[in-house]
């Protein structure tokens, strides 16, 4: 079984590739290394440095003939998307369509897409289930929502199977501080540099899901959840203030945070209902925040 992973040199990608290799799958990685790290890519995976929006990606599909495509590559920065909507659109929408076109042409069995809780916007109710209304508030989240629509139409018109996975706030070893949900890595950088962490507001809540659980969810979706959309989350809310206290306690240090006003456009509360993934993907997140943070801190140290 051959799996082509776009963004396989990135944070989530590397954990997922590790899982695939452990399960004895053949892995092909496509990544432009804009934030991915080539040195971390396992030698046993084939690697192509290329933009997903590049039309010559077809040569890779023709040569490798993957059974599955797991699409993780994306421009992941919300602020970048607000300053550069065209560049965001090219990478996240045109890039996705380029992949879908090749999946149809080269008879890929299934397309799995890394979407985001960001598609929901400000929650109307909690926990947010997959049918919750969608009000993207950034070009990044709009690009995820638009890609979801493209994927569903490719299924309808060309019979390409898919699963769409909407990740909550993913964290874990190897995450850089610039991604969609880098608050834990931002805090870690401050804590280990002994500089006061900055908190914007602090009463907001987030649903933190550990990266190895996300890798397991992606793996389950290869064979489950045909043509469905799932939240990958822990269905747990943690306040940013509480998160920092927990992290400071774990490293046994005492730093007073700098409190700044909550940023405009920052969502107040977030908790995603994961019932559908638990039942239909047969996926169980194994890591509590406490355990995931411990592993992340141990690796960081
Ligand atoms: P990441 O930045 O670590 O990984 C993205 C990878 O894609 C990088 O290796 C980068 O070099 C590559 N890439 C970016 N643009 C590309 C392009 N145009 N062509 C080829 N490769 C390109 O980010 P991540 O946190 O691992 O995110 C993976 C996916 O999960 C993304 O689609 C992101 O939107 C989604 N997601 C992440 C989170 C999170 O909390 N980290 C939450 C929701 C959704």
Coordinates of C-alpha atoms and ligand atoms in Angstrom, one line a residue:
X1 CA 0.0 0.0 0.0
X2 CA 1.5 3.3 -1.1
X3 CA 0.5 6.6 0.6
X4 CA 1.5 10.0 -0.9
X5 CA 1.7 12.5 2.0
X6 CA 1.8 16.2 1.1
X7 CA 3.4 18.3 3.8
X8 CA 5.1 15.1 5.0
X9 CA 8.1 17.1 6.2
X10 CA 6.0 19.3 8.5
X11 CA 4.9 18.9 12.1
X12 CA 1.9 16.6 11.7
X13 CA 3.3 15.1 8.5
X14 CA 6.4 13.7 10.2
X15 CA 4.4 12.1 13.0
X16 CA 2.0 10.6 10.4
X17 CA 4.8 9.3 8.2
X18 CA 6.4 7.6 11.2
X19 CA 3.1 5.9 11.9
X20 CA 2.8 4.8 8.2
X21 CA 6.3 3.4 8.2
X22 CA 5.7 1.5 11.5
X23 CA 2.6 0.0 9.8
X24 CA 4.8 -1.1 6.9
X25 CA 3.3 1.2 4.3
X26 CA 5.2 2.6 1.4
X27 CA 5.5 6.4 1.8
X28 CA 6.0 9.2 -0.8
X29 CA 6.4 12.7 0.6
X30 CA 5.7 15.9 -1.4
X31 CA 6.8 19.1 0.3
X32 CA 8.2 22.4 -0.7
X33 CA 10.1 22.8 2.6
X34 CA 8.6 26.2 3.2
X35 CA 8.3 25.2 6.9
X36 CA 9.1 21.5 6.7
X37 CA 12.5 20.1 7.6
X38 CA 14.2 17.7 5.1
X39 CA 16.7 16.4 7.7
X40 CA 13.8 15.0 9.8
X41 CA 12.4 13.0 6.9
X42 CA 13.0 9.2 7.3
X43 CA 15.4 7.8 4.7
X44 CA 12.9 5.0 3.9
X45 CA 10.4 7.5 2.5
X46 CA 10.6 8.8 -1.1
X47 CA 10.9 12.6 -1.0
X48 CA 10.1 15.2 -3.7
X49 CA 10.7 18.9 -3.1
X50 CA 7.9 20.6 -5.0
X51 CA 5.0 23.0 -4.6
X52 CA 1.6 21.3 -4.6
X53 CA 0.4 24.0 -7.0
X54 CA 3.1 23.1 -9.6
X55 CA 1.4 21.3 -12.5
X56 CA 4.5 19.0 -13.0
X57 CA 3.4 17.2 -9.8
X58 CA 1.6 15.0 -12.4
X59 CA 5.0 13.3 -13.1
X60 CA 5.1 12.2 -9.5
X61 CA 1.6 10.7 -9.6
X62 CA 2.5 9.0 -13.0
X63 CA 5.7 7.5 -11.6
X64 CA 4.7 6.6 -8.0
X65 CA 1.0 5.6 -8.6
X66 CA -0.1 6.1 -5.0
X67 CA -3.0 4.2 -3.6
X68 CA -3.9 7.0 -1.1
X69 CA -3.2 10.7 -0.9
X70 CA -3.2 12.4 2.5
X71 CA -3.1 16.1 2.0
X72 CA -1.5 18.0 4.8
X73 CA 0.5 20.6 2.9
X74 CA -0.8 24.1 3.4
X75 CA 0.0 27.7 4.0
X76 CA -0.9 27.5 7.7
X77 CA -0.5 31.0 9.0
X78 CA -3.8 33.0 9.6
X79 CA -2.0 36.4 9.7
X80 CA -0.1 35.6 6.5
X81 CA -3.4 34.7 4.8
X82 CA -4.9 38.1 5.8
X83 CA -1.9 40.0 4.3
X84 CA -1.5 37.7 1.3
X85 CA -4.9 36.2 0.3
X86 CA -3.8 35.4 -3.2
X87 CA -0.7 33.4 -2.1
X88 CA -2.9 31.6 0.5
X89 CA -5.4 30.9 -2.2
X90 CA -2.8 29.5 -4.6
X91 CA -1.3 27.1 -2.1
X92 CA -4.4 26.1 -0.2
X93 CA -7.1 26.1 -2.9
X94 CA -5.4 25.8 -6.3
X95 CA -2.8 23.4 -4.7
X96 CA -5.7 21.2 -3.5
X97 CA -7.5 21.2 -6.8
X98 CA -4.2 20.3 -8.6
X99 CA -3.9 17.2 -6.3
X100 CA -7.6 16.2 -6.8
X101 CA -7.2 16.4 -10.6
X102 CA -4.2 14.0 -10.4
X103 CA -6.0 11.7 -7.9
X104 CA -8.8 11.2 -10.5
X105 CA -6.4 10.8 -13.4
X106 CA -4.2 8.2 -11.6
X107 CA -7.1 6.3 -9.9
X108 CA -6.2 7.1 -6.3
X109 CA -8.4 5.1 -4.0
X110 CA -9.0 7.8 -1.4
X111 CA -8.1 11.5 -0.7
X112 CA -7.8 12.5 2.9
X113 CA -7.8 16.2 3.8
X114 CA -6.5 18.1 6.8
X115 CA -9.1 20.7 7.4
X116 CA -9.5 22.8 10.5
X117 CA -11.8 23.8 13.4
X118 CA -11.2 27.3 11.9
X119 CA -14.0 26.6 9.4
X120 CA -16.6 27.0 12.1
X121 CA -15.7 30.5 13.2
X122 CA -17.1 31.8 16.5
X123 CA -19.1 28.9 18.0
X124 CA -22.9 29.2 18.2
X125 CA -23.0 26.3 20.7
X126 CA -20.6 23.9 22.4
X127 CA -19.4 21.3 21.8
X128 CA -19.1 22.0 18.1
X129 CA -20.3 19.1 16.0
X130 CA -19.7 18.5 12.3
X131 CA -23.1 20.1 11.4
X132 CA -22.3 23.3 13.2
X133 CA -22.8 26.4 11.0
X134 CA -19.6 27.5 9.3
X135 CA -18.5 31.2 9.3
X136 CA -14.8 31.4 8.4
X137 CA -13.3 34.6 9.7
X138 CA -9.9 34.5 7.9
X139 CA -8.8 33.7 4.4
X140 CA -7.0 30.7 5.8
X141 CA -10.2 29.2 7.1
X142 CA -12.1 30.2 4.0
X143 CA -9.4 28.3 2.0
X144 CA -10.1 25.2 4.1
X145 CA -13.8 25.5 3.7
X146 CA -13.5 26.0 -0.1
X147 CA -11.2 23.0 -0.4
X148 CA -13.8 20.9 1.4
X149 CA -16.4 21.9 -1.2
X150 CA -14.0 21.0 -4.1
X151 CA -13.3 17.6 -2.5
X152 CA -17.1 16.8 -2.2
X153 CA -17.7 17.8 -5.8
X154 CA -14.8 15.6 -7.0
X155 CA -16.5 12.7 -5.1
X156 CA -19.9 13.6 -6.7
X157 CA -18.7 14.1 -10.2
X158 CA -15.6 11.8 -10.5
X159 CA -16.2 9.2 -7.8
X160 CA -13.0 10.0 -5.9
X161 CA -13.5 8.8 -2.3
X162 CA -12.5 11.1 0.6
X163 CA -12.4 11.7 4.3
X164 CA -12.2 15.3 5.6
X165 CA -10.7 15.6 9.1
X166 CA -11.1 18.9 11.0
X167 CA -8.3 19.2 13.5
X168 CA -8.7 21.0 16.8
X169 CA -5.5 22.6 18.2
X170 CA -2.8 20.1 17.5
X171 CA 0.3 20.1 19.7
X172 CA 3.3 18.0 20.4
X173 CA 7.0 17.5 19.8
X174 CA 8.5 19.1 16.6
X175 CA 5.9 21.9 16.4
X176 CA 7.2 25.3 15.5
X177 CA 5.7 28.5 17.0
X178 CA 4.4 29.8 13.7
X179 CA 1.7 27.4 12.8
X180 CA -2.0 27.5 13.2
X181 CA -2.0 26.5 16.9
X182 CA 1.5 27.2 18.2
X183 CA 0.5 28.5 21.6
X184 CA 2.1 25.5 23.4
X185 CA 5.4 25.8 21.5
X186 CA 5.3 29.6 22.0
X187 CA 4.9 29.1 25.7
X188 CA 7.7 26.5 25.7
X189 CA 10.1 28.8 23.9
X190 CA 9.4 31.6 26.5
X191 CA 9.7 29.2 29.5
X192 CA 13.0 27.7 28.4
X193 CA 14.4 31.2 27.5
X194 CA 13.2 32.4 30.9
X195 CA 11.3 35.3 29.3
X196 CA 7.8 36.1 30.5
X197 CA 5.2 34.5 28.3
X198 CA 2.6 36.8 26.7
X199 CA -1.0 36.0 27.2
X200 CA -3.6 37.8 25.0
X201 CA -6.7 37.6 27.2
X202 CA -6.3 34.2 28.7
X203 CA -9.9 33.2 29.5
X204 CA -10.3 31.8 26.0
X205 CA -10.6 28.0 25.8
X206 CA -9.1 25.7 23.3
X207 CA -9.4 21.9 22.6
X208 CA -5.9 20.6 22.5
X209 CA -5.3 17.3 20.7
X210 CA -1.9 15.5 20.8
X211 CA -0.2 15.0 17.4
X212 CA 0.3 11.2 17.8
X213 CA -3.5 10.9 18.3
X214 CA -4.0 13.0 15.1
X215 CA -1.6 10.6 13.3
X216 CA -3.7 7.7 14.5
X217 CA -6.9 9.4 13.3
X218 CA -5.4 10.0 9.9
X219 CA -4.3 6.4 9.7
X220 CA -7.8 5.1 10.7
X221 CA -9.3 7.3 7.9
X222 CA -7.4 5.3 5.2
X223 CA -9.9 2.5 5.7
X224 CA -12.8 4.1 7.6
X225 CA -15.2 7.1 7.3
X226 CA -15.7 6.9 3.5
X227 CA -16.9 10.3 2.1
X228 CA -17.5 11.7 5.6
X229 CA -16.2 14.7 7.6
X230 CA -14.9 14.3 11.2
X231 CA -13.7 16.5 14.0
X232 CA -10.4 15.2 15.5
X233 CA -10.4 16.6 19.0
X234 CA -10.5 15.6 22.6
X235 CA -13.9 17.3 23.4
X236 CA -12.2 19.0 26.3
X237 CA -11.8 22.8 26.9
X238 CA -8.7 24.3 28.5
X239 CA -8.3 28.0 29.3
X240 CA -5.1 29.5 28.0
X241 CA -4.4 30.8 31.6
X242 CA -4.7 27.3 33.0
X243 CA -2.6 25.8 30.2
X244 CA 0.3 28.2 31.2
X245 CA 0.0 27.3 34.9
X246 CA 0.1 23.6 34.0
X247 CA 3.2 24.0 31.9
X248 CA 5.0 26.2 34.5
X249 CA 4.2 23.5 37.1
X250 CA 5.6 20.7 34.9
X251 CA 8.9 22.4 34.3
X252 CA 9.0 23.6 38.0
X253 CA 9.5 27.2 37.2
X254 CA 7.8 30.5 38.1
X255 CA 7.4 33.2 35.5
X256 CA 4.9 35.9 35.6
X257 CA 3.1 36.3 32.3
X258 CA 2.6 39.6 30.5
X259 CA -1.2 40.0 30.1
X260 CA -2.4 41.8 27.0
X261 CA -5.9 42.4 25.7
X262 CA -7.5 39.6 23.7
X263 CA -6.7 39.9 20.0
X264 CA -9.4 40.9 17.5
X265 CA -10.9 37.9 15.7
X266 CA -9.7 35.5 18.5
X267 CA -12.4 33.0 19.2
X268 CA -13.7 32.9 22.7
X269 CA -14.4 29.3 23.4
X270 CA -13.7 26.1 21.5
X271 CA -14.5 22.5 22.1
X272 CA -15.2 20.0 19.3
X273 CA -17.5 17.1 19.6
X274 CA -15.5 14.0 18.6
X275 CA -18.4 11.4 18.9
X276 CA -18.5 10.8 15.1
X277 CA -14.8 10.1 14.9
X278 CA -15.0 7.8 17.9
X279 CA -17.7 5.7 16.4
X280 CA -17.2 5.8 12.6
X281 CA -13.4 6.1 12.4
X282 CA -13.0 3.8 15.4
X283 CA -10.5 6.3 16.8
X284 CA -9.7 7.0 20.4
X285 CA -7.5 9.8 21.5
X286 CA -5.1 8.2 24.0
X287 CA -3.4 11.3 25.3
X288 CA -4.7 13.6 28.1
X289 CA -3.4 17.1 27.9
X290 CA -1.3 16.3 31.0
X291 CA 0.4 13.3 29.4
X292 CA 0.8 15.0 26.0
X293 CA 2.4 18.0 27.6
X294 CA 4.8 15.9 29.6
X295 CA 5.9 14.1 26.4
X296 CA 6.3 17.4 24.6
X297 CA 8.3 19.0 27.3
X298 CA 10.5 15.9 27.7
X299 CA 11.3 15.9 24.0
X300 CA 11.9 19.7 24.0
X301 CA 14.4 19.4 26.8
Ligands
LIG1 P1 3.4 22.6 9.1 O1 3.7 24.0 8.6 O2 4.3 22.0 10.1 O3 3.4 21.6 7.9 C1 2.9 22.0 6.6 C2 3.9 21.3 5.6 O4 3.5 21.7 4.3 C3 5.3 21.9 5.7 O5 6.2 20.8 5.7 C4 5.5 22.8 4.5 O6 6.8 22.9 4.1 C5 4.6 22.1 3.5 N1 4.0 23.1 2.5 C6 3.4 24.3 2.8 N2 3.0 24.8 1.6 C7 3.3 23.9 0.6 C8 3.1 23.9 -0.8 N3 2.5 25.0 -1.4 N4 3.6 22.9 -1.5 C9 4.2 21.8 -0.9 N5 4.4 21.8 0.5 C10 3.9 22.8 1.2 O7 1.9 22.6 9.6 P2 1.1 21.4 10.4 O8 0.8 22.0 11.7 O9 1.9 20.1 10.4 O10 -0.2 21.4 9.6 C11 -0.5 20.3 8.7 C12 -1.9 20.5 8.2 O11 -2.9 20.4 9.2 C13 -2.2 21.8 7.5 O12 -3.0 21.6 6.4 C14 -2.9 22.6 8.5 O13 -3.7 23.6 7.9 C15 -3.7 21.5 9.2 N6 -4.1 21.9 10.6 C16 -3.2 22.1 11.5 C17 -3.5 22.4 12.8 C18 -2.5 22.5 14.0 O14 -3.0 22.8 15.1 N7 -1.2 22.3 13.7 C19 -4.9 22.6 13.1 C20 -5.8 22.5 12.1 C21 -5.4 22.1 10.8

